Short mmCIF file of C-alpha atoms in Angstrom, two decimals:
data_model
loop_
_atom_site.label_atom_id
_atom_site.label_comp_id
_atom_site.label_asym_id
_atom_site.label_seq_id
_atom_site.Cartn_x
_atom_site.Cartn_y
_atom_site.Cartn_z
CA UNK A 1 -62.04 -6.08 -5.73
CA UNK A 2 -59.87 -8.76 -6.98
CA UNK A 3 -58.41 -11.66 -4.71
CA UNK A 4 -54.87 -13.20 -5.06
CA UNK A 5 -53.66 -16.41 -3.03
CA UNK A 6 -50.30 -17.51 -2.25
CA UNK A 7 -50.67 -20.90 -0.67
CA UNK A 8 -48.08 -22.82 1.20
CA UNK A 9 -47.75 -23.53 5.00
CA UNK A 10 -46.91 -21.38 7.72
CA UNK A 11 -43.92 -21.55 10.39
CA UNK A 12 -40.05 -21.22 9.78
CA UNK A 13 -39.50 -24.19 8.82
CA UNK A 14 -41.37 -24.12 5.42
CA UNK A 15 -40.47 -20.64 4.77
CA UNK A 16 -37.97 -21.54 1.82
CA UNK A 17 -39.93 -25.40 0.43
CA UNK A 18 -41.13 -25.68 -2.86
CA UNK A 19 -44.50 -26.35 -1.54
CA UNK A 20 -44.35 -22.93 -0.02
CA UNK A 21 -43.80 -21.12 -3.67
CA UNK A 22 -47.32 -19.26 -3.37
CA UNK A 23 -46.37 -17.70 -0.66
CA UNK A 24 -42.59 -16.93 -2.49
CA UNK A 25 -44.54 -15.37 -5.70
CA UNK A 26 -46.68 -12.74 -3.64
CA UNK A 27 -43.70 -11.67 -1.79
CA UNK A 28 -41.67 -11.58 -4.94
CA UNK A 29 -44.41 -9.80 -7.02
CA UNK A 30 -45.75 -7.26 -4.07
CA UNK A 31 -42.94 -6.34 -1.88
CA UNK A 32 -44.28 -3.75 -0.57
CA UNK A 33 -47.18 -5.78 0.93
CA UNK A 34 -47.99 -5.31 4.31
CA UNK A 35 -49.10 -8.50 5.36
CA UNK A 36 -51.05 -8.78 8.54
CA UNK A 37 -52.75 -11.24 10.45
CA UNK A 38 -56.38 -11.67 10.55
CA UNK A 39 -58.04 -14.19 12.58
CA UNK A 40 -61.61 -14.11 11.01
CA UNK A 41 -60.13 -15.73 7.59
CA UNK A 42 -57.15 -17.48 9.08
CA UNK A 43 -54.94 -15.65 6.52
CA UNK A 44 -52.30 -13.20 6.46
CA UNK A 45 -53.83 -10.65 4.77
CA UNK A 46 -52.61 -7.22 2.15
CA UNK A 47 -53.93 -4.39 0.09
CA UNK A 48 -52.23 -3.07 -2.86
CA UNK A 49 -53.20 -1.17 -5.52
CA UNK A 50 -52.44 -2.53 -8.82
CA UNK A 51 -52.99 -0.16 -12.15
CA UNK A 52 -55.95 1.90 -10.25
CA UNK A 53 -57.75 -1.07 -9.25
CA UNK A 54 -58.08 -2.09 -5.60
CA UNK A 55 -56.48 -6.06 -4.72
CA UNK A 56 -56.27 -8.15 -1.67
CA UNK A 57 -53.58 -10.28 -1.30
CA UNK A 58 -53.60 -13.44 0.93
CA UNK A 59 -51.64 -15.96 2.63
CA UNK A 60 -53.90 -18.24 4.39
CA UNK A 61 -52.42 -19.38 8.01
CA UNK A 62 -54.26 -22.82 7.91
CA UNK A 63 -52.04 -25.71 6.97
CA UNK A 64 -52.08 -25.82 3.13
CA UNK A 65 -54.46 -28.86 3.43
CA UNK A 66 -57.50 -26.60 4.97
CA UNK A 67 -56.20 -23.57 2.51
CA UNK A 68 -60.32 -23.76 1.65
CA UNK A 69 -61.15 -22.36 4.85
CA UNK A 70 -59.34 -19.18 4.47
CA UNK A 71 -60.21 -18.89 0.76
CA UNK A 72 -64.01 -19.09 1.47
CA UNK A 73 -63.93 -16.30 4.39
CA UNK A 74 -62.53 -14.18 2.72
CA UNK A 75 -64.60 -14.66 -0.58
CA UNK A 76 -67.83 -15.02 1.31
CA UNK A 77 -66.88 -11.64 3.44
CA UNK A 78 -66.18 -9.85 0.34
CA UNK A 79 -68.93 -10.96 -1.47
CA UNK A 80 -66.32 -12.41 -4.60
CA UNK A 81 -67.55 -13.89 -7.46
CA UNK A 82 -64.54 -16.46 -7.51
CA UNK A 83 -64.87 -16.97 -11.58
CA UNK A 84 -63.81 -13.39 -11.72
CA UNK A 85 -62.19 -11.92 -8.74
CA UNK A 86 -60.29 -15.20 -7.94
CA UNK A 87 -56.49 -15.86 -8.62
CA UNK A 88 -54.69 -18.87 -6.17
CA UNK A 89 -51.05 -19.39 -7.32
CA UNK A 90 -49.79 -22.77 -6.09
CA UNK A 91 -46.87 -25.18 -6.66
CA UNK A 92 -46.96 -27.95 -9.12
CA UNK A 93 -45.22 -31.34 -8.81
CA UNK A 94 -46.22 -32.18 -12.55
CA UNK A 95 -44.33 -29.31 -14.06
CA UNK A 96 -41.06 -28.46 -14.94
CA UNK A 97 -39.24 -26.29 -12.57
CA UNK A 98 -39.99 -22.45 -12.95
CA UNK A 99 -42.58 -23.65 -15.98
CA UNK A 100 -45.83 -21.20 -15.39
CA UNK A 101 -49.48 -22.21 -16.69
CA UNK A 102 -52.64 -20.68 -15.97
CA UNK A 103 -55.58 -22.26 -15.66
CA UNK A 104 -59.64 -22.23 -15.01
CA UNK A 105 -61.72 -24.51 -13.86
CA UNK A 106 -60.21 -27.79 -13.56
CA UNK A 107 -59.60 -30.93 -10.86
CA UNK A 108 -57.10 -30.64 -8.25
CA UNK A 109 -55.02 -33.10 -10.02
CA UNK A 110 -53.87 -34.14 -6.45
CA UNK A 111 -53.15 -31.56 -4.76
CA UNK A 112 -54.70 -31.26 -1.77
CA UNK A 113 -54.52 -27.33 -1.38
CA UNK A 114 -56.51 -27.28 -4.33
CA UNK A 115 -58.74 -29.85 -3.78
CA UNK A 116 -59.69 -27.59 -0.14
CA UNK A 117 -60.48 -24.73 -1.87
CA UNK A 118 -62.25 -26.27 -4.48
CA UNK A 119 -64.62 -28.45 -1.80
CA UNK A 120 -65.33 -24.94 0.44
CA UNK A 121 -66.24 -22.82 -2.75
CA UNK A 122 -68.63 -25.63 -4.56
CA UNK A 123 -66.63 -25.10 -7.74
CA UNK A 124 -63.28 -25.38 -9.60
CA UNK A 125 -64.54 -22.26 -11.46
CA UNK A 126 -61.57 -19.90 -10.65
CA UNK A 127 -58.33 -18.65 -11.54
CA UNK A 128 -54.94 -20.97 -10.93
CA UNK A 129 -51.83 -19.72 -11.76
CA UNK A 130 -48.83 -23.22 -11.21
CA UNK A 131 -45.55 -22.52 -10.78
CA UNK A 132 -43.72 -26.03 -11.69
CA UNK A 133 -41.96 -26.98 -8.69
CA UNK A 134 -40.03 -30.20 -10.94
CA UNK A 135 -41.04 -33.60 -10.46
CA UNK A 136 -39.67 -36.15 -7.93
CA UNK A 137 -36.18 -36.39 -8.55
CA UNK A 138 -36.02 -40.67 -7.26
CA UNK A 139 -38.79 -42.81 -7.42
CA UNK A 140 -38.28 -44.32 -3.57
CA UNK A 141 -38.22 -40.48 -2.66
CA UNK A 142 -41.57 -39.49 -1.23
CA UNK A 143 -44.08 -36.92 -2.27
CA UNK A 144 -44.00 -34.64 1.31
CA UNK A 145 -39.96 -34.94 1.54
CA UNK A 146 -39.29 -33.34 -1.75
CA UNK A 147 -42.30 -30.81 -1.33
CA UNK A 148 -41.69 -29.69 2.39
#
């Protein structure tokens, strides 16, 4: 099994942020998902089947700051090797908007989604996949108004 995570926040009012484009990518890529809630990972949570092979799709329900503790539920309760059955697609700030770059194995560079995840597994050793998000349009503008 093979795990993908969309990470943003939850609640209407970060449905359509920047910060939420994790979420925006599994919807876009999987829309016939059928996300539901599970409270033992504190994620929203979908099985698809993608060329034969079985994949669970996730959208944890924490606030992206404690993303981690959804991650490492569900990678514990599926027994995941998270070097090879881990994918987490997150926003950028440092990229160009709609730039994509995938990654392995290296610092959270900030963000603090990543930097959960990354403290709850014991390892950077997984799959990221950033989806630029463009970089603070005014220098007094702060970090959480242009993200959320």
């Amino acid at each position: 099994m093979f795990l993908i995570v969309g990470l943003g926040n939850v609640g209407k009012e970060f449905q359509k942020t920047r910060h939420n484009v994790g979420f925006l990518v599994l919807d876009q890529l999987f829309p016939e998902a059928n996300f539901r809630s599970q409270a033992r990972f504190k994620a929203q949570v979908a099985e698809v089947d993608l060329s034969g092979k079985k994949v669970l799709l996730a959208r944890p329900e924490t606030m992206m700051n404690e993303s981690g503790e959804a991650v490492k539920a569900l990678v514990d309760f599926y027994k995941l090797d998270p070097a090879k059955d881990l994918l987490v697609i997150h926003d950028e700030v440092e990229s160009d908007l709609g730039e994509v770059e995938l990654i392995e194995g290296k610092s959270a560079k900030g963000h603090n989604g990543i930097r959960s995840i990354i403290e709850k597994l014991g390892t950077d050793e997984f799959k990221r996949l950033k989806i630029g998000i463009g970089k603070v349009l005014q220098k007094e503008q702060e970090l959480n108004e242009y993200v959320l």
